[in-house]
Coordinates of C-alpha atoms in Angstrom, one line a residue:
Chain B
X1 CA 23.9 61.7 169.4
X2 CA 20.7 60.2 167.6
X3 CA 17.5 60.7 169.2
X4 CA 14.7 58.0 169.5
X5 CA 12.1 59.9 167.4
X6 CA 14.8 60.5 164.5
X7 CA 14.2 58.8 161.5
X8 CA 18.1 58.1 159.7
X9 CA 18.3 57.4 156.6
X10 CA 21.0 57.0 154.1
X11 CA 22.0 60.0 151.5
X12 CA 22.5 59.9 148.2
X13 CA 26.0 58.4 147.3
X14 CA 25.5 55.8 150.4
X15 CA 25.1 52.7 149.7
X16 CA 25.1 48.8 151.6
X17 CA 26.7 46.5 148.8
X18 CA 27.5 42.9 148.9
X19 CA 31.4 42.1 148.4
X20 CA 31.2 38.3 146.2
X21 CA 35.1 38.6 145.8
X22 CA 35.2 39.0 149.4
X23 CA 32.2 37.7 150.6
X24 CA 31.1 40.5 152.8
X25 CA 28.9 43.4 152.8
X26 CA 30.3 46.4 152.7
X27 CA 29.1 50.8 152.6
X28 CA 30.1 52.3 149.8
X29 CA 30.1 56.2 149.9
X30 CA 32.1 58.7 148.1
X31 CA 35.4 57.8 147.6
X32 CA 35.4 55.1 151.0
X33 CA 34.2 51.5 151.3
X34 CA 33.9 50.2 154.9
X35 CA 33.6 46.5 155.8
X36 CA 30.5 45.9 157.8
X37 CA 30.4 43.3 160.4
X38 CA 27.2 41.0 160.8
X39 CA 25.7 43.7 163.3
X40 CA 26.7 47.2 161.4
X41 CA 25.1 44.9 158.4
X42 CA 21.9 44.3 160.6
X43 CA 21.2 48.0 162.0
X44 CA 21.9 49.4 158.0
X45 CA 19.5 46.5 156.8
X46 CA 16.9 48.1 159.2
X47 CA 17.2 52.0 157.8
X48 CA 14.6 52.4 155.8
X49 CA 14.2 55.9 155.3
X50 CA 10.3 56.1 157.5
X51 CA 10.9 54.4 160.7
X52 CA 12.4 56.1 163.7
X53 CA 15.0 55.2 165.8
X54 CA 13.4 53.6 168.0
X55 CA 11.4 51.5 166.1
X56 CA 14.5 50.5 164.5
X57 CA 16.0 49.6 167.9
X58 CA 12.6 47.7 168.7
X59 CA 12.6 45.7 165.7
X60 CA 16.5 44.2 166.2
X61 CA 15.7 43.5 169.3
X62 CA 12.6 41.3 168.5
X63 CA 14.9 39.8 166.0
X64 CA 17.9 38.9 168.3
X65 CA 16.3 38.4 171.1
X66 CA 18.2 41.0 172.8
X67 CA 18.0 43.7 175.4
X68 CA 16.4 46.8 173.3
X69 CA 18.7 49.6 175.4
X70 CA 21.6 47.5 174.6
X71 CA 21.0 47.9 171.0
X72 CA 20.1 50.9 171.3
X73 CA 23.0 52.2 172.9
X74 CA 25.5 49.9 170.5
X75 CA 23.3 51.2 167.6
X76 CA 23.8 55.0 168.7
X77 CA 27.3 54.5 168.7
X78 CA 28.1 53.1 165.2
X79 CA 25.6 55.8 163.7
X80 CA 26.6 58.7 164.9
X81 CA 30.0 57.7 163.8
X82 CA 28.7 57.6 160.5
X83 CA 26.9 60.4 160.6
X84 CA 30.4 62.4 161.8
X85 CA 31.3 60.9 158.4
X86 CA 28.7 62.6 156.5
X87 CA 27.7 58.2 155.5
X88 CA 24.0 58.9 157.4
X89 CA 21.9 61.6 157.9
X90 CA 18.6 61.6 160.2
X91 CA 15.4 63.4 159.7
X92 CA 14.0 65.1 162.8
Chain H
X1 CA 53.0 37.4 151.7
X2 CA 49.4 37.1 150.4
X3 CA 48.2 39.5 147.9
X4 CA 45.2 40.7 148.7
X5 CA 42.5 42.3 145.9
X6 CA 42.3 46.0 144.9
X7 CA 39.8 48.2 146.3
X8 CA 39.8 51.2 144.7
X9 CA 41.3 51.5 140.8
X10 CA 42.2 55.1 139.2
X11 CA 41.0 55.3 135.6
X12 CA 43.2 58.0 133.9
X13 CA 41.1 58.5 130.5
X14 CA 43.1 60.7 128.6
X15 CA 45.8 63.1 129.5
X16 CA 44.4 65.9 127.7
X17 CA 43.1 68.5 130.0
X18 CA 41.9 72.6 129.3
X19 CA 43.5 73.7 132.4
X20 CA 47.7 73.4 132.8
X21 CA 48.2 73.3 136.5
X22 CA 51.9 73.9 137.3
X23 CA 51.5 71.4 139.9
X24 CA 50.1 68.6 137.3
X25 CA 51.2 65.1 139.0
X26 CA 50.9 63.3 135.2
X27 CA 53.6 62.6 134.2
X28 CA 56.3 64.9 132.2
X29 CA 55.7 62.6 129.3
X30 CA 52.3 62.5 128.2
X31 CA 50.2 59.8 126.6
X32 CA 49.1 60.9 123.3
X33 CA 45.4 60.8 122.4
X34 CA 45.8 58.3 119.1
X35 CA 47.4 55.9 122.2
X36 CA 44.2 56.2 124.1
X37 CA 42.1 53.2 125.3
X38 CA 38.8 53.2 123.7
X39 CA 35.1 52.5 125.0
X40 CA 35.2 48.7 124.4
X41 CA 38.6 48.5 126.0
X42 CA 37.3 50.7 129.3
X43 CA 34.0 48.8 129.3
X44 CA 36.4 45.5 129.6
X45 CA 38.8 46.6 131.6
X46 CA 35.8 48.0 134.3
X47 CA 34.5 44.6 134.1
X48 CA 37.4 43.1 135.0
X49 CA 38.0 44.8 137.7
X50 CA 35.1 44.1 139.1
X51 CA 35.4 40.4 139.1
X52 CA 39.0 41.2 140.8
X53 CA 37.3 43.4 143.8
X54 CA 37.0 46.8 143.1
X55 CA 34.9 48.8 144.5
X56 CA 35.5 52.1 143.9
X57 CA 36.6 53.8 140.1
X58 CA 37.6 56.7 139.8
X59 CA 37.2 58.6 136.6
X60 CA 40.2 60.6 136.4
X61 CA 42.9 62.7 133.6
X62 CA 44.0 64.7 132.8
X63 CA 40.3 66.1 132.4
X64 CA 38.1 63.0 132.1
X65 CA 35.5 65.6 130.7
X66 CA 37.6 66.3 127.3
X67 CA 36.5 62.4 126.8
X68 CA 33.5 62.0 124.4
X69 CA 32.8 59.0 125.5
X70 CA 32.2 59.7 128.9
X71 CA 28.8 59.2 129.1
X72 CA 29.4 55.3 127.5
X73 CA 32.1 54.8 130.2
X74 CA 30.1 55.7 133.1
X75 CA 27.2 53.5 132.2
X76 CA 29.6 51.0 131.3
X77 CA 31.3 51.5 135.2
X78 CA 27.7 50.7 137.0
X79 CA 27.2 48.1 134.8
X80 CA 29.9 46.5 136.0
X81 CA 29.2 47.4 139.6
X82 CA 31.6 49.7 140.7
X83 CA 31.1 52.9 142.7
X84 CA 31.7 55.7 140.0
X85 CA 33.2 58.6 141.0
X86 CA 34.1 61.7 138.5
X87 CA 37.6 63.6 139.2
X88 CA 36.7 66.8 137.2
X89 CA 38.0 70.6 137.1
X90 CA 34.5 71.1 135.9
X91 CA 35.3 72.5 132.2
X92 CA 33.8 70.5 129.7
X93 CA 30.8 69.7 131.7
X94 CA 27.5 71.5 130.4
X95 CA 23.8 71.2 132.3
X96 CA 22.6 68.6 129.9
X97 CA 25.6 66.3 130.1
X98 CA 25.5 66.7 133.8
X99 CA 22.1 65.1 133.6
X100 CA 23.1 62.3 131.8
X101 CA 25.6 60.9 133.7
X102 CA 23.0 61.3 136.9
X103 CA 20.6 59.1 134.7
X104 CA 23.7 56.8 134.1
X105 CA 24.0 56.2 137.5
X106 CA 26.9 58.5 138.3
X107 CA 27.4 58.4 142.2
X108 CA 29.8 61.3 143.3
X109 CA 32.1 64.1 141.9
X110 CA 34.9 65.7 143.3
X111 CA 35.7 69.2 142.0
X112 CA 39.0 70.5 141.5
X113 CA 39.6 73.8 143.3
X114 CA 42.6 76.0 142.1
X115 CA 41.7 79.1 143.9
X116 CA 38.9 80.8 145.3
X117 CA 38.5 83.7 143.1
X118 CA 38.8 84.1 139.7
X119 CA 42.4 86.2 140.0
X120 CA 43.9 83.2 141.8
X121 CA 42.2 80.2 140.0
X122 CA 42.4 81.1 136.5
X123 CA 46.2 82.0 136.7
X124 CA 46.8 78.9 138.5
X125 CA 45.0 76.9 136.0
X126 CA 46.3 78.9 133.2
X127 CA 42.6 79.0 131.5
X128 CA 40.8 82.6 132.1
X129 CA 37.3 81.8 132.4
X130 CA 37.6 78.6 134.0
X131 CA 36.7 79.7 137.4
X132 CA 33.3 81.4 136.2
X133 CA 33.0 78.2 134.4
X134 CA 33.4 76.3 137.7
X135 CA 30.9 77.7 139.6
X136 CA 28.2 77.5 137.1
X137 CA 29.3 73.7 137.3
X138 CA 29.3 73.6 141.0
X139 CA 25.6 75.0 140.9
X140 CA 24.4 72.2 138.3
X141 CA 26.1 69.8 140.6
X142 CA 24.3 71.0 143.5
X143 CA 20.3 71.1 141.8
X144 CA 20.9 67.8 140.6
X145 CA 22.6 66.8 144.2
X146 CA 25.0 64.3 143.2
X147 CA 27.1 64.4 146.2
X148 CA 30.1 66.8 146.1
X149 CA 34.0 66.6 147.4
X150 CA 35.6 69.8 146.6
X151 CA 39.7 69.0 146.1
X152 CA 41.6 72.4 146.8
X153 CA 45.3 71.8 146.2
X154 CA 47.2 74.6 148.1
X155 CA 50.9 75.7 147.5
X156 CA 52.7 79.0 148.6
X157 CA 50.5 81.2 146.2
X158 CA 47.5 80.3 147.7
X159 CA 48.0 78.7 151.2
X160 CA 45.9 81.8 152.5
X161 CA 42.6 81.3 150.9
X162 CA 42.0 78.1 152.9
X163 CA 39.5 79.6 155.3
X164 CA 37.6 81.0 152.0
X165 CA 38.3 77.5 150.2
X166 CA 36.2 75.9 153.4
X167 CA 33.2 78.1 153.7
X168 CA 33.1 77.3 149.7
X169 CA 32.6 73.7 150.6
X170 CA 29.8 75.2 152.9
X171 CA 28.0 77.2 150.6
X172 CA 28.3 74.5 148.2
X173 CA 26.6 71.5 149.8
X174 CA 29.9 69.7 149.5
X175 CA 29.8 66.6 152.0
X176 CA 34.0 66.6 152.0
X177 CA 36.7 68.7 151.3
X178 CA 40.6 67.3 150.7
X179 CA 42.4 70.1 151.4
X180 CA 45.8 68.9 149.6
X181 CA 49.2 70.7 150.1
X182 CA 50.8 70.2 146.7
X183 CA 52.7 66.8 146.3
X184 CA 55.3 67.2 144.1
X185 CA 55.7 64.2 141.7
X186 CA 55.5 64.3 138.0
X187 CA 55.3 67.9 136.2
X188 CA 55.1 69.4 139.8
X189 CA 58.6 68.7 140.5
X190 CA 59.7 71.6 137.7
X191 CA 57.8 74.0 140.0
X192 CA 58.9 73.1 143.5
X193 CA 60.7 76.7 143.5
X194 CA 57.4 78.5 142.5
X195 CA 55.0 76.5 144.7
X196 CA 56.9 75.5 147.8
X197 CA 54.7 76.5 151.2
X198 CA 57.1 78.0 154.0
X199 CA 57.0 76.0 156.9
X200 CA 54.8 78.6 158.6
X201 CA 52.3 78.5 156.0
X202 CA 52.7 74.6 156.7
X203 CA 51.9 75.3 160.1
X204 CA 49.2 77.8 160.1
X205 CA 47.7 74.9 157.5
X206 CA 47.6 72.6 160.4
X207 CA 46.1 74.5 162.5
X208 CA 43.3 75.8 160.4
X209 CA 42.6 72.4 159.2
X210 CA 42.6 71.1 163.3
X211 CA 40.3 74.0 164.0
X212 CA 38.0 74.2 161.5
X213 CA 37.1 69.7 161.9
X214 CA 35.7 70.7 165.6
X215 CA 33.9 73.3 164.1
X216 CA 32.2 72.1 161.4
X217 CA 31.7 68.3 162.7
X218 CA 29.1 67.0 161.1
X219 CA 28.4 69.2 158.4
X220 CA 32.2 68.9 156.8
X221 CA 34.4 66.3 156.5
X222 CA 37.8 67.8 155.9
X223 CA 40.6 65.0 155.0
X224 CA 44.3 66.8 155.0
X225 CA 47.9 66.2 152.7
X226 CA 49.8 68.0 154.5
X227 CA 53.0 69.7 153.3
X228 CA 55.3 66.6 153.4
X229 CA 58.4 68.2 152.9
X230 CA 58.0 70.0 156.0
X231 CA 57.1 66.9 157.8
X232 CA 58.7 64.5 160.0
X233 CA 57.0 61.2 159.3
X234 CA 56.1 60.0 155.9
X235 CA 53.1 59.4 153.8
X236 CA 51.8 55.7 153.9
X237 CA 52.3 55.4 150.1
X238 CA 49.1 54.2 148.5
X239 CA 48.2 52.8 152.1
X240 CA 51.2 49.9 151.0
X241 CA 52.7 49.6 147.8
X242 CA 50.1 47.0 145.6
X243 CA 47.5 46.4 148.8
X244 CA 44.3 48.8 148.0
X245 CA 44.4 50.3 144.7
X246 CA 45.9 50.4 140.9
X247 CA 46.0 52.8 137.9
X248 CA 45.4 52.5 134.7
X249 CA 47.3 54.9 132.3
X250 CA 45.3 56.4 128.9
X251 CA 47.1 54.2 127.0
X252 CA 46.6 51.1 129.3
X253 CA 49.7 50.8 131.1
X254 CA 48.7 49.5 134.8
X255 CA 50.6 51.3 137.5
X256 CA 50.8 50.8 141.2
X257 CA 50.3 54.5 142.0
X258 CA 49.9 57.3 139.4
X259 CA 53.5 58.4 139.7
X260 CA 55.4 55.1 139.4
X261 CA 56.6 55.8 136.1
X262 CA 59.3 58.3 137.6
X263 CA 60.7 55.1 138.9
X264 CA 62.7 54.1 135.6
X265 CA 63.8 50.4 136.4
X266 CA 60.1 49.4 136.7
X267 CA 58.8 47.5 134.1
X268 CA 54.6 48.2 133.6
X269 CA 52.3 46.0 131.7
X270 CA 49.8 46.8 129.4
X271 CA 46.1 45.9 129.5
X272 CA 46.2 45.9 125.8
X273 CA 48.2 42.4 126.4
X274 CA 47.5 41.1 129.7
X275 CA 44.6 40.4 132.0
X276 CA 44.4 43.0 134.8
X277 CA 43.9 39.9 137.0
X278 CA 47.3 38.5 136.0
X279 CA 49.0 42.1 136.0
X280 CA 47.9 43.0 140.0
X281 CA 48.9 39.2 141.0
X282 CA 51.8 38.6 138.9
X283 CA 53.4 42.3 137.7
X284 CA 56.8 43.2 138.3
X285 CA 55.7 46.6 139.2
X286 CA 53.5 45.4 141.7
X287 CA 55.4 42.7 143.0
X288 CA 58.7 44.6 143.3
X289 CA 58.2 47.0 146.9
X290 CA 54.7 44.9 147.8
X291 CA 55.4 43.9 151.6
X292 CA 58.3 44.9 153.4
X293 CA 61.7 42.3 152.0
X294 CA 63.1 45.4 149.2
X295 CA 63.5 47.2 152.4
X296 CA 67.0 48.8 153.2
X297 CA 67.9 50.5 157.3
X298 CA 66.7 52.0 158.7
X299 CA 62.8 50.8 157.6
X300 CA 63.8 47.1 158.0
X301 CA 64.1 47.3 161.2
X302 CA 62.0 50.1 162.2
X303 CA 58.7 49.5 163.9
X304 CA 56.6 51.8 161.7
X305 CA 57.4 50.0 158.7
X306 CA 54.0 48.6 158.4
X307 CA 52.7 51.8 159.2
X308 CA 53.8 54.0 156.5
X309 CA 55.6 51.9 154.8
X310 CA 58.6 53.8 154.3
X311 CA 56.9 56.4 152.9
X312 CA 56.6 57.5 149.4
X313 CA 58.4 55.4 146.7
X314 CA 58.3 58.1 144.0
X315 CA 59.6 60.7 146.4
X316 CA 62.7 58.5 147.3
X317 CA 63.3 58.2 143.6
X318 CA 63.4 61.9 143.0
X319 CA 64.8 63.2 146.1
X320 CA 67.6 60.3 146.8
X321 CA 68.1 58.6 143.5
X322 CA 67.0 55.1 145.1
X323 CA 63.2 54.3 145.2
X324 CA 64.3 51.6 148.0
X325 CA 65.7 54.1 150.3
X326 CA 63.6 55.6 153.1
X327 CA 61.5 58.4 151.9
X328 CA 63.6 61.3 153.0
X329 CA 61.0 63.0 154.7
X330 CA 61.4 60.7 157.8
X331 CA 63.3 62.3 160.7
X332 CA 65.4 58.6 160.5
X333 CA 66.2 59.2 156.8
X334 CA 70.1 60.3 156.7
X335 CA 68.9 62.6 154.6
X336 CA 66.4 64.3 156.2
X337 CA 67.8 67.3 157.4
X338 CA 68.9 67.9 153.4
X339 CA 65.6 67.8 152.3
X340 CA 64.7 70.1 155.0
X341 CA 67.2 72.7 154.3
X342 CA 66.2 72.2 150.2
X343 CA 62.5 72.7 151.1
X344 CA 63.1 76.2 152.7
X345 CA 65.3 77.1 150.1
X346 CA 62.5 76.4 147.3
X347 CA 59.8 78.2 149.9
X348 CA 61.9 81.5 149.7
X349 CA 62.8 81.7 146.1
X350 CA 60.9 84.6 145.4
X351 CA 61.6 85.2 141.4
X352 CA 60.5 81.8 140.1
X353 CA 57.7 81.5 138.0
X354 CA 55.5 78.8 137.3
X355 CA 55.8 76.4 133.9
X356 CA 52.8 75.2 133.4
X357 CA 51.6 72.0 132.0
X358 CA 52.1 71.1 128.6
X359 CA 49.1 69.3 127.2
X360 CA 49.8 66.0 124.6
X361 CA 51.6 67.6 122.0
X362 CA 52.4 70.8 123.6
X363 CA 55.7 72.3 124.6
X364 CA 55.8 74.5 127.8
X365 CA 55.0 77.7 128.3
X366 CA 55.3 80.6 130.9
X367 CA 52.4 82.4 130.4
X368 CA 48.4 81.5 130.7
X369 CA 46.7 80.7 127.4
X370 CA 43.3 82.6 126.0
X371 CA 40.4 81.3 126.1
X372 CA 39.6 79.1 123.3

């Protein structure tokens, strides 16, 4: 599971793309594309590459007004899936 | 039913290839290289199929490599927005040119594996040398750090270097391996005798594969084609005939999978006189086993059948003479038990040797070729 002092980021080959036949964004990575929903589009929108977890966490929920361990825990979830796909990788 | 767009579309830019794999899924017929689609007509045709929803291309052969022009048609693929993705055994591919296509934005390779030694691979491949060749390739690929799936394609002859074929991946960086039992369609069909896994070598595939994804979670994606005739449920074919992706023949024929040409009452347009748009949405080929209505018993009425499908289309062809019939390797295919009796005959044929791949203009042989 990520930790709140990793920093993820995504590898080369990984990449959030905007669908205009579909209208949707969507992760493109080697030989996969994955439909993102308004949220998986939000917590990829916030992975920059220098901030941590938790700053990540912080910052959507200032943003959407929600509880921060809620997002954090829904955030957790969706990317260490991703990083079981080899889509995200975290620096420690 | 509504037809939705393609995600993915197999480029196959030439048919020529160095190596002459006995389990080559191009078909037995091969397009000739004065039929081949040119840089404008590629450039085009990647255009278009971006504006109809693909996302991912994949640069295939044959050996895309053994195309000049591949540096053009890679700049030409990100131009027009589409994830590029090169489908390579490697030869043909030199330092410098590797470089250039990072510049031009390519964004991932897959590697072919035929073995995991030189002994294996280059007999398999019928090219001595290529092996060596490979893992200078492999190292350029890993410096420059374009991201790496490594395709082994296992068969009877080398079913047991799957645990070496893994740590490979390992030592190589590679993100994902496919570790694909050999399908037989196309050319592969001449060799089912020499390449057929037993079913215990089907079996101890399984398991090794199920093992090896707990351990290396995380560091090694490992996606599976199992031995299908030793199965008891069938492949989803294409995930649904004309749903996700196309292919696009060297000389511009669009097919709905890369073996639909083995299907003889199918009738394929051509890019050269029709819009790709017009040929997904409007094809015969496409249109004739899209959805579920060509269906015969026991799919119709089968509650999978929008699971798999049916199974393979190609593989019903070949094995039952009717590319509507349920693919036989389904337990509810009557003629399933056939196909499992035939696939343990071809596993135990012991004399057989392999015929390897013509290339465009070639006949057959039996033996590997020199180096050239």
């Amino acid at each position: 599971m990520i930790d709140p002092s990793d920093i993820p980021y995504l590898p080369r080959g990984v990449r959030v793309h905007f669908d205009k036949v579909r209208d949707n964004w969507v992760l493109l990575a080697p030989e996969r594309a994955l439909t993102l929903d308004p949220i998986g589009h939000a917590i990829l929108s916030e992975i920059d590459g220098n901030r941590t977890f938790q700053a990540i966490t912080e910052t959507l929920s200032a943003k959407y007004n929600a509880p921060a361990e809620q997002i954090a825990k829904d955030s957790a979830g969706f990317l260490s899936a991703l990083q079981g796909r080899r889509f995200l990788e975290v620096q420690t | 039913m509504t037809v939705q767009p393609p995600i993915a579309m197999l480029a196959e830019l030439t048919h020529r290839c160095p190596l002459s794999c006995p389990y080559c899924s191009n078909p037995v017929e091969l397009a000739l290289q004065d039929r081949e689609l040119d840089t404008d007509q590629w450039r085009d045709i990647f255009q278009q199929a971006g504006r109809l929803g693909v996302l991912q291309l994949h640069l295939s052969g044959g050996e895309p490599a053994s195309r000049r022009d591949l540096l053009e048609l890679v700049t030409a693929a990100r131009e027009a927005g589409l994830y590029t993705n090169l489908i390579t055994s490697g030869i043909g591919l030199t330092e410098k040119r590797l470089k250039a296509l990072d510049e031009a934005g390519l964004d991932h390779v897959q590697l072919s594996l035929q073995g995991t030694d030189a002994m294996m691979a280059d007999q398999i491949g019928g090219y001595k040398g290529g092996f060596d060749r490979k893992m200078q390739v492999a190292r350029w690929i890993g410096e420059i750090g374009f991201p790496l799936t490594l395709n082994a394609v296992l068969h009877r002859r080398n079913l047991h270097q799957l645990p070496r074929a893994l740590e490979m991946a390992v030592e190589m960086g590679a993100r994902r391996i496919e570790v694909a039992t050999v399908q037989f369609h196309g050319w592969a069909l001449k060799n089912r005798d020499a390449l057929m896994p037993t079913p215990e070598q089907a079996r101890e595939a399984d398991r090794i594969v199920k093992e090896s994804r707990t351990r290396l979670k995380g560091t090694l994606v490992i996606d599976y084609v199992p031995a299908d005739y030793h199965s008891d449920f069938p492949k989803r074919c294409m995930g649904g005939w004309g749903t996700t992706g196309l292919n696009v023949s060297p000389d511009g024929q669009v097919l709905p999978c890369h073996a639909a040409q083995t299907i003889p009452h199918l009738k394929f347009d051509n890019v050269r006189e029709k819009s790709l748009h017009e040929i997904w949405y409007e094809g015969e080929a496409f249109n004739t086993y899209r959805g579920t209505d060509w269906m015969q018993e026991p799919c119709q009425s089968c509650e999978n059948k929008l699971k798999d499908f049916g199974g393979c289309r190609c593989q019903a062809m070949a094995l039952v003479g009717d590319a509507a019939a349920t693919d036989p390797v389904c337990t509810k295919s009557p003629h399933h038990g056939a196909l499992q009796t035939r696939a343990e005959e071809h596993s135990h044929n012991d004399t057989a040797e392999m015929i390897y791949r013509g290339t465009p203009g070639r006949s057959q042989r039996t033996k590997p070729k020199e180096p050239v």
